[in-house]
Structures are given as C-alpha cells and as structure tokens.
GROMACS .gro file of C-alpha atoms in nm:
model
  301
    1MET     CA    1  -8.161  19.412  -4.012
    2THR     CA    2  -7.934  19.141  -3.800
    3LEU     CA    3  -7.679  19.319  -3.591
    4ARG     CA    4  -7.314  19.202  -3.560
    5LEU     CA    5  -7.169  19.127  -3.269
    6GLY     CA    6  -6.802  19.124  -3.230
    7THR     CA    7  -6.654  18.895  -2.973
    8ARG     CA    8  -6.316  18.675  -2.921
    9ARG     CA    9  -6.314  18.327  -3.045
   10SER     CA   10  -6.290  18.151  -2.691
   11LEU     CA   11  -6.535  17.943  -2.565
   12MET     CA   12  -6.550  18.197  -2.223
   13ALA     CA   13  -6.595  18.491  -2.473
   14THR     CA   14  -6.839  18.342  -2.715
   15THR     CA   15  -7.044  18.199  -2.437
   16GLN     CA   16  -7.081  18.547  -2.261
   17SER     CA   17  -7.135  18.715  -2.605
   18GLN     CA   18  -7.395  18.482  -2.673
   19MET     CA   19  -7.578  18.531  -2.341
   20VAL     CA   20  -7.570  18.909  -2.422
   21ALA     CA   21  -7.720  18.868  -2.777
   22ASP     CA   22  -7.971  18.643  -2.655
   23SER     CA   23  -8.086  18.933  -2.384
   24TYR     CA   24  -8.102  19.185  -2.671
   25THR     CA   25  -8.304  18.961  -2.882
   26GLU     CA   26  -8.540  18.873  -2.590
   27ARG     CA   27  -8.582  19.234  -2.507
   28THR     CA   28  -8.620  19.395  -2.845
   29GLY     CA   29  -8.720  19.107  -3.081
   30ARG     CA   30  -8.388  19.211  -3.290
   31ALA     CA   31  -8.165  18.955  -3.440
   32VAL     CA   32  -7.808  18.948  -3.322
   33GLU     CA   33  -7.521  18.733  -3.488
   34LEU     CA   34  -7.176  18.665  -3.338
   35VAL     CA   35  -6.874  18.761  -3.557
   36GLY     CA   36  -6.546  18.571  -3.420
   37VAL     CA   37  -6.234  18.806  -3.405
   38THR     CA   38  -5.898  18.662  -3.310
   39THR     CA   39  -5.715  18.918  -3.075
   40PHE     CA   40  -5.336  18.969  -3.031
   41GLY     CA   41  -5.403  18.836  -2.647
   42ASP     CA   42  -5.519  18.528  -2.790
   43VAL     CA   43  -5.211  18.438  -3.022
   44THR     CA   44  -4.913  18.558  -2.828
   45LYS     CA   45  -4.746  18.327  -2.586
   46ALA     CA   46  -4.608  18.571  -2.363
   47GLN     CA   47  -4.755  18.622  -1.996
   48LEU     CA   48  -4.992  18.876  -1.994
   49ALA     CA   49  -4.836  19.049  -1.731
   50GLN     CA   50  -4.537  19.097  -1.942
   51LEU     CA   51  -4.742  19.260  -2.198
   52GLY     CA   52  -4.903  19.510  -1.971
   53GLY     CA   53  -5.217  19.333  -1.982
   54THR     CA   54  -5.452  19.606  -2.082
   55GLY     CA   55  -5.595  19.608  -2.424
   56VAL     CA   56  -5.460  19.310  -2.574
   57PHE     CA   57  -5.784  19.148  -2.609
   58VAL     CA   58  -5.952  19.451  -2.685
   59SER     CA   59  -5.791  19.653  -2.968
   60ALA     CA   60  -5.863  19.404  -3.246
   61LEU     CA   61  -6.215  19.430  -3.165
   62ARG     CA   62  -6.231  19.784  -3.157
   63ASP     CA   63  -6.056  19.792  -3.495
   64LYS     CA   64  -6.337  19.589  -3.643
   65LEU     CA   65  -6.596  19.844  -3.498
   66ILE     CA   66  -6.397  20.144  -3.654
   67GLU     CA   67  -6.375  19.939  -4.005
   68GLY     CA   68  -6.757  19.869  -3.996
   69GLU     CA   69  -6.716  19.510  -4.003
   70ILE     CA   70  -6.918  19.468  -3.658
   71ASP     CA   71  -7.186  19.690  -3.503
   72PHE     CA   72  -7.099  19.628  -3.143
   73ALA     CA   73  -6.844  19.440  -2.916
   74VAL     CA   74  -6.855  19.239  -2.573
   75HIS     CA   75  -6.560  19.253  -2.375
   76SER     CA   76  -6.488  19.122  -1.996
   77LEU     CA   77  -6.496  19.461  -1.847
   78LYS     CA   78  -6.169  19.403  -1.654
   79ASP     CA   79  -5.998  19.380  -1.994
   80LEU     CA   80  -6.105  19.713  -2.095
   81PRO     CA   81  -5.803  19.976  -2.082
   82THR     CA   82  -5.908  20.263  -1.813
   83LYS     CA   83  -5.793  20.521  -2.091
   84GLN     CA   84  -6.112  20.613  -2.295
   85ASP     CA   85  -6.074  20.583  -2.684
   86PRO     CA   86  -6.293  20.877  -2.814
   87ARG     CA   87  -6.425  20.665  -3.105
   88VAL     CA   88  -6.591  20.401  -2.897
   89THR     CA   89  -6.826  20.445  -2.608
   90LEU     CA   90  -6.930  20.217  -2.337
   91ALA     CA   91  -7.294  20.169  -2.461
   92ALA     CA   92  -7.375  19.919  -2.155
   93VAL     CA   93  -7.257  19.752  -1.854
   94PRO     CA   94  -7.519  19.480  -1.793
   95ALA     CA   95  -7.577  19.357  -1.443
   96ARG     CA   96  -7.273  19.197  -1.277
   97HIS     CA   97  -7.243  18.823  -1.209
   98ASP     CA   98  -7.025  18.684  -0.959
   99HIS     CA   99  -6.708  18.932  -0.870
  100ARG     CA  100  -6.511  18.681  -0.693
  101ASP     CA  101  -6.215  18.441  -0.749
  102ALA     CA  102  -6.229  18.078  -0.722
  103LEU     CA  103  -5.996  17.786  -0.661
  104VAL     CA  104  -6.018  17.485  -0.883
  105GLY     CA  105  -5.839  17.189  -0.748
  106HIS     CA  106  -5.877  16.896  -0.506
  107ALA     CA  107  -5.877  17.060  -0.190
  108LYS     CA  108  -5.976  17.401  -0.025
  109PHE     CA  109  -5.673  17.659  -0.013
  110ALA     CA  110  -5.610  17.597   0.356
  111ASP     CA  111  -5.574  17.234   0.295
  112LEU     CA  112  -5.321  17.250   0.027
  113ALA     CA  113  -4.987  17.077   0.118
  114PRO     CA  114  -4.680  17.325   0.179
  115GLY     CA  115  -4.504  17.368  -0.140
  116ALA     CA  116  -4.823  17.294  -0.350
  117ARG     CA  117  -4.802  17.449  -0.705
  118VAL     CA  118  -5.103  17.702  -0.761
  119GLY     CA  119  -5.144  17.852  -1.093
  120THR     CA  120  -5.243  18.168  -1.204
  121GLY     CA  121  -5.153  18.445  -1.471
  122SER     CA  122  -5.240  18.743  -1.254
  123PRO     CA  123  -4.998  18.921  -1.051
  124ARG     CA  124  -5.283  19.063  -0.822
  125ARG     CA  125  -5.377  18.696  -0.726
  126ILE     CA  126  -5.033  18.586  -0.689
  127ALA     CA  127  -4.968  18.876  -0.421
  128MET     CA  128  -5.301  18.830  -0.248
  129LEU     CA  129  -5.233  18.472  -0.237
  130ARG     CA  130  -4.888  18.489  -0.105
  131ALA     CA  131  -5.000  18.724   0.182
  132LEU     CA  132  -5.257  18.441   0.279
  133ARG     CA  133  -5.004  18.125   0.207
  134PRO     CA  134  -4.646  18.250   0.151
  135ASP     CA  135  -4.558  17.845   0.153
  136LEU     CA  136  -4.715  17.754  -0.170
  137GLU     CA  137  -4.556  17.800  -0.500
  138TYR     CA  138  -4.739  18.024  -0.745
  139VAL     CA  139  -4.684  17.935  -1.123
  140PRO     CA  140  -4.752  18.206  -1.392
  141ILE     CA  141  -4.967  18.033  -1.644
  142ARG     CA  142  -5.216  18.139  -1.927
  143GLY     CA  143  -5.457  17.993  -2.173
  144ASN     CA  144  -5.814  17.952  -2.163
  145ALA     CA  145  -6.000  17.796  -1.864
  146ASP     CA  146  -5.998  17.452  -2.022
  147THR     CA  147  -5.635  17.447  -2.058
  148ARG     CA  148  -5.574  17.593  -1.708
  149ILE     CA  149  -5.815  17.342  -1.555
  150GLY     CA  150  -5.646  17.064  -1.753
  151LYS     CA  151  -5.313  17.143  -1.564
  152VAL     CA  152  -5.484  17.049  -1.256
  153THR     CA  153  -5.621  16.723  -1.409
  154ALA     CA  154  -5.291  16.630  -1.537
  155GLY     CA  155  -5.109  16.670  -1.222
  156GLU     CA  156  -4.898  16.941  -1.347
  157LEU     CA  157  -5.042  17.181  -1.083
  158ASP     CA  158  -5.226  17.136  -0.770
  159ALA     CA  159  -5.494  17.412  -0.819
  160VAL     CA  160  -5.553  17.709  -1.060
  161VAL     CA  161  -5.732  18.035  -0.949
  162LEU     CA  162  -5.982  18.181  -1.209
  163ALA     CA  163  -6.299  18.403  -1.196
  164SER     CA  164  -6.603  18.255  -1.050
  165ALA     CA  165  -6.820  18.412  -1.301
  166GLY     CA  166  -6.641  18.295  -1.605
  167LEU     CA  167  -6.648  17.925  -1.460
  168THR     CA  168  -7.008  17.950  -1.399
  169ARG     CA  169  -7.064  18.080  -1.777
  170ILE     CA  170  -6.896  17.776  -1.916
  171GLY     CA  171  -7.054  17.540  -1.694
  172ARG     CA  172  -6.742  17.430  -1.510
  173ASP     CA  173  -6.855  17.572  -1.174
  174ALA     CA  174  -6.879  17.215  -1.024
  175GLU     CA  175  -6.500  17.193  -1.024
  176ILE     CA  176  -6.483  17.481  -0.776
  177ALA     CA  177  -6.321  17.395  -0.468
  178GLN     CA  178  -6.346  17.716  -0.298
  179ILE     CA  179  -6.461  18.056  -0.357
  180PHE     CA  180  -6.265  18.315  -0.193
  181GLU     CA  181  -6.434  18.611  -0.024
  182VAL     CA  182  -6.331  18.982  -0.080
  183GLU     CA  183  -6.176  18.976   0.243
  184GLU     CA  184  -5.920  18.734   0.125
  185LEU     CA  185  -5.896  18.830  -0.228
  186LEU     CA  186  -6.011  19.150  -0.356
  187PRO     CA  187  -6.113  19.107  -0.716
  188ALA     CA  188  -5.987  19.300  -1.037
  189PRO     CA  189  -6.184  19.632  -1.094
  190GLY     CA  190  -6.473  19.521  -1.314
  191GLN     CA  191  -6.438  19.165  -1.256
  192GLY     CA  192  -6.751  18.967  -1.298
  193ALA     CA  193  -6.896  19.246  -1.544
  194LEU     CA  194  -6.928  19.261  -1.909
  195ALA     CA  195  -6.873  19.572  -2.141
  196VAL     CA  196  -7.093  19.640  -2.469
  197GLU     CA  197  -6.913  19.888  -2.700
  198CYS     CA  198  -7.003  20.059  -3.002
  199LEU     CA  199  -6.884  20.362  -3.198
  200SER     CA  200  -6.944  20.701  -3.058
  201ASP     CA  201  -7.113  20.844  -3.328
  202ARG     CA  202  -7.379  20.562  -3.369
  203ALA     CA  203  -7.670  20.745  -3.132
  204ASP     CA  204  -7.929  20.514  -3.263
  205LEU     CA  205  -7.720  20.206  -3.164
  206ILE     CA  206  -7.604  20.346  -2.817
  207SER     CA  207  -7.998  20.398  -2.738
  208PHE     CA  208  -8.056  20.042  -2.864
  209LEU     CA  209  -7.770  19.897  -2.645
  210GLY     CA  210  -7.854  20.076  -2.350
  211VAL     CA  211  -8.163  19.862  -2.285
  212LEU     CA  212  -7.913  19.618  -2.079
  213ASP     CA  213  -7.739  19.888  -1.889
  214ASP     CA  214  -7.761  19.846  -1.514
  215PRO     CA  215  -7.702  20.164  -1.337
  216ARG     CA  216  -7.570  19.998  -1.001
  217THR     CA  217  -7.306  19.795  -1.181
  218ARG     CA  218  -7.208  20.089  -1.399
  219SER     CA  219  -7.146  20.314  -1.094
  220ALA     CA  220  -6.961  20.047  -0.897
  221VAL     CA  221  -6.720  19.939  -1.171
  222THR     CA  222  -6.667  20.303  -1.273
  223ALA     CA  223  -6.556  20.364  -0.916
  224GLU     CA  224  -6.336  20.057  -0.925
  225ARG     CA  225  -6.169  20.155  -1.258
  226THR     CA  226  -6.117  20.513  -1.149
  227VAL     CA  227  -5.895  20.379  -0.874
  228LEU     CA  228  -5.697  20.160  -1.124
  229SER     CA  229  -5.670  20.464  -1.340
  230ALA     CA  230  -5.565  20.704  -1.084
  231LEU     CA  231  -5.308  20.482  -0.946
  232GLU     CA  232  -5.175  20.469  -1.299
  233ALA     CA  233  -5.208  20.094  -1.313
  234GLY     CA  234  -5.280  19.847  -1.579
  235CYS     CA  235  -5.476  19.556  -1.542
  236SER     CA  236  -5.174  19.329  -1.441
  237ALA     CA  237  -5.078  19.508  -1.157
  238PRO     CA  238  -5.145  19.409  -0.795
  239VAL     CA  239  -5.438  19.604  -0.734
  240GLY     CA  240  -5.780  19.486  -0.636
  241ALA     CA  241  -6.105  19.683  -0.604
  242PHE     CA  242  -6.459  19.624  -0.548
  243ALA     CA  243  -6.771  19.864  -0.505
  244VAL     CA  244  -7.150  19.778  -0.424
  245ASP     CA  245  -7.415  20.051  -0.515
  246ASP     CA  246  -7.698  19.950  -0.279
  247GLY     CA  247  -7.915  20.254  -0.453
  248GLN     CA  248  -7.836  20.519  -0.205
  249THR     CA  249  -7.445  20.481  -0.133
  250LEU     CA  250  -7.151  20.343  -0.329
  251ASN     CA  251  -6.917  20.144  -0.098
  252LEU     CA  252  -6.551  20.120  -0.236
  253THR     CA  253  -6.260  19.915  -0.108
  254ALA     CA  254  -5.936  19.895  -0.312
  255VAL     CA  255  -5.580  19.734  -0.213
  256VAL     CA  256  -5.252  19.754  -0.353
  257VAL     CA  257  -5.027  19.449  -0.261
  258SER     CA  258  -4.655  19.387  -0.285
  259LEU     CA  259  -4.560  19.116  -0.513
  260ASP     CA  260  -4.418  18.912  -0.193
  261GLY     CA  261  -4.752  18.974  -0.032
  262GLN     CA  262  -4.559  19.123   0.277
  263GLN     CA  263  -4.710  19.475   0.211
  264ALA     CA  264  -5.025  19.614   0.145
  265VAL     CA  265  -5.199  19.940   0.130
  266ARG     CA  266  -5.598  19.879   0.181
  267LYS     CA  267  -5.858  20.156   0.195
  268SER     CA  268  -6.242  20.207   0.200
  269ALA     CA  269  -6.487  20.508   0.136
  270ALA     CA  270  -6.823  20.523   0.084
  271GLY     CA  271  -7.026  20.824  -0.109
  272SER     CA  272  -7.316  20.892  -0.332
  273PRO     CA  273  -7.348  20.663  -0.665
  274SER     CA  274  -7.345  20.981  -0.876
  275GLU     CA  275  -7.000  21.066  -0.730
  276SER     CA  276  -6.814  20.752  -0.844
  277VAL     CA  277  -6.540  20.895  -1.028
  278ASN     CA  278  -6.457  21.137  -0.754
  279LEU     CA  279  -6.489  20.872  -0.488
  280GLY     CA  280  -6.245  20.662  -0.662
  281GLN     CA  281  -6.006  20.936  -0.738
  282LEU     CA  282  -6.020  21.028  -0.350
  283LEU     CA  283  -5.954  20.673  -0.247
  284ALA     CA  284  -5.677  20.621  -0.497
  285ALA     CA  285  -5.507  20.972  -0.343
  286GLU     CA  286  -5.554  20.841   0.016
  287MET     CA  287  -5.386  20.512  -0.101
  288ILE     CA  288  -5.085  20.682  -0.279
  289SER     CA  289  -5.031  20.923   0.017
  290GLU     CA  290  -4.972  20.575   0.254
  291GLY     CA  291  -4.731  20.464  -0.016
  292ALA     CA  292  -4.943  20.239  -0.274
  293ASP     CA  293  -4.725  20.379  -0.553
  294ARG     CA  294  -4.402  20.281  -0.400
  295LEU     CA  295  -4.534  19.923  -0.384
  296MET     CA  296  -4.669  19.917  -0.750
  297GLY     CA  297  -4.304  20.064  -0.844
  298GLU     CA  298  -4.139  19.783  -0.694
  299GLN     CA  299  -4.332  19.542  -0.923
  300SER     CA  300  -4.244  19.731  -1.225
  301ARG     CA  301  -3.841  19.706  -1.138
   0.00000   0.00000   0.00000
C-alpha cells in the first residue's frame, strides 16, 4: 500500500518532502506519494513574528494526520512547536543538512554600503545582524525563497538572509554571496533539520519511519529545542542555539540577543548525548540567571 506523505505546497516544502519520500522508497521499497496541504502560515499576510511564528505551518498538517487523510508529515524542524502534542510523535529526524544562515545578494555582508537594505522575516537574524552591522537597514519580509530573492533581483533590497540548507535544496545555492559561521549568526534551534511526524498510536508506522532517524542529529536538535522551550520562547524570538553530537560528547551553544543588537547572553555547555534535555535545561537556567528572560521581555513589549 502506498503511504501518503503530507507536505506544505511551497517549492521548498515539496522538494524536501520528496527527498524524504525517495529516501524511504530507496531504503524499504515502499511507495510514497505526496499530498499537498495549505497551512495558515502559507495564506496569511501577517509577519510571522506577529503571529508568534510557532505552529503556523504545522497545525494544518497535524489536522490531516488526525483526520486520517495522510499517514505521515514532513516539516522543517525549526517550525515545530516545542510543546509536544501527545496525539503525534516525532518518528524520525533525518541527518541534518547545513545549519547555517546565508546571505543572497551582490556583495558580502561586510562590503554592503552603509544604509543598505537587508531583508529577513526573523527577529533572531535581525538582532544578530544588527550586532554585526548596526549601520544597515533591516526590512521584515516574508514569502517563499523565490519571492524574497526576487526582491534583490528587482532592486527593492540589497540582500536577503535565508537558511543555507533550504537554498541548496531548491537549487539556488549559486546565488549565495556569503554563508555566516555560527560565531557570527547562531542558527535557529533545529535549523537545517527535518521532522517526520505520524500519529502516536501507529506503532507499525513509527517503526517503519524510524529507519531514517539519525541519533546524533536528534540529540543535537533536542538540546537546542529544550533551550528554546525552557526560555519559554517561540520560534520568532531572538534566540539562537546549535549543538553538535560527535558520538561521545554533546556540545551546545545558545544565545539571546536584544532586538537592537546591543546586548546578548551567550552560553555554552557540554555533556553526554543521552542527557540532551538536561543539558538544554541547565544552559537555559544559566542564561536566565544572566538576564536572558529580560532581553526577551523587552522584545515582547
């Protein structure tokens, strides 16, 4: 029987979902068909930061799971709410692609003229970019990658910042002017990773989908998302986190930046990969003790 994979309809979403579908077919011989779903985040004109970001691309896909119209769904992991819905389970986290942010434009970031207009829909990126270059103008934008890149081509913006992994997936990586290292821009928790979800009561499906699970990616993104959850921040908050599991040690770094880029709380910790949740909670507690919650509170006012 052919499995039905639910996906958002954007080029980025369908491309990454097809990659996952093909991987399952290659590994198991099982046929997988894509089922396009329109989510609230796809149709609303509001900025994602105003919507709270979290879940606006996810809830419609979960509804289709619960209604039995699809068997499993693929999301960008950074779009998943940190609060677990007991009806669904994260059956697989495939190996992560590039976690970094990328600049698309005609010049490197340091070479942009003062006052240049840089587009991004992410308060995290705006805050961190302001810390590096407060002399530039940061413009909130939304829309798919093609729409955002089109604003540079049309001359409305001098550059846009997008996830490197997404640009590579849709074949637009040749337009990347610069990739930011994590020392410059710490990525969103889970950035570059995908999430495969199905209903919690489908034991057969959980086992089947688990063939694509990458334990090192899972422990890393679990630590990153635990920081986000413990800080009680949504995916639109100016929080960056990145972890690496080398098989023996899990190294985690997280940061909260004020929206003006002037203040930041940045902390790192290391521990056992099996303790990823504890590591994330401990790091978040240290950050809060140094005022991270105050910086986020300023953003929400």
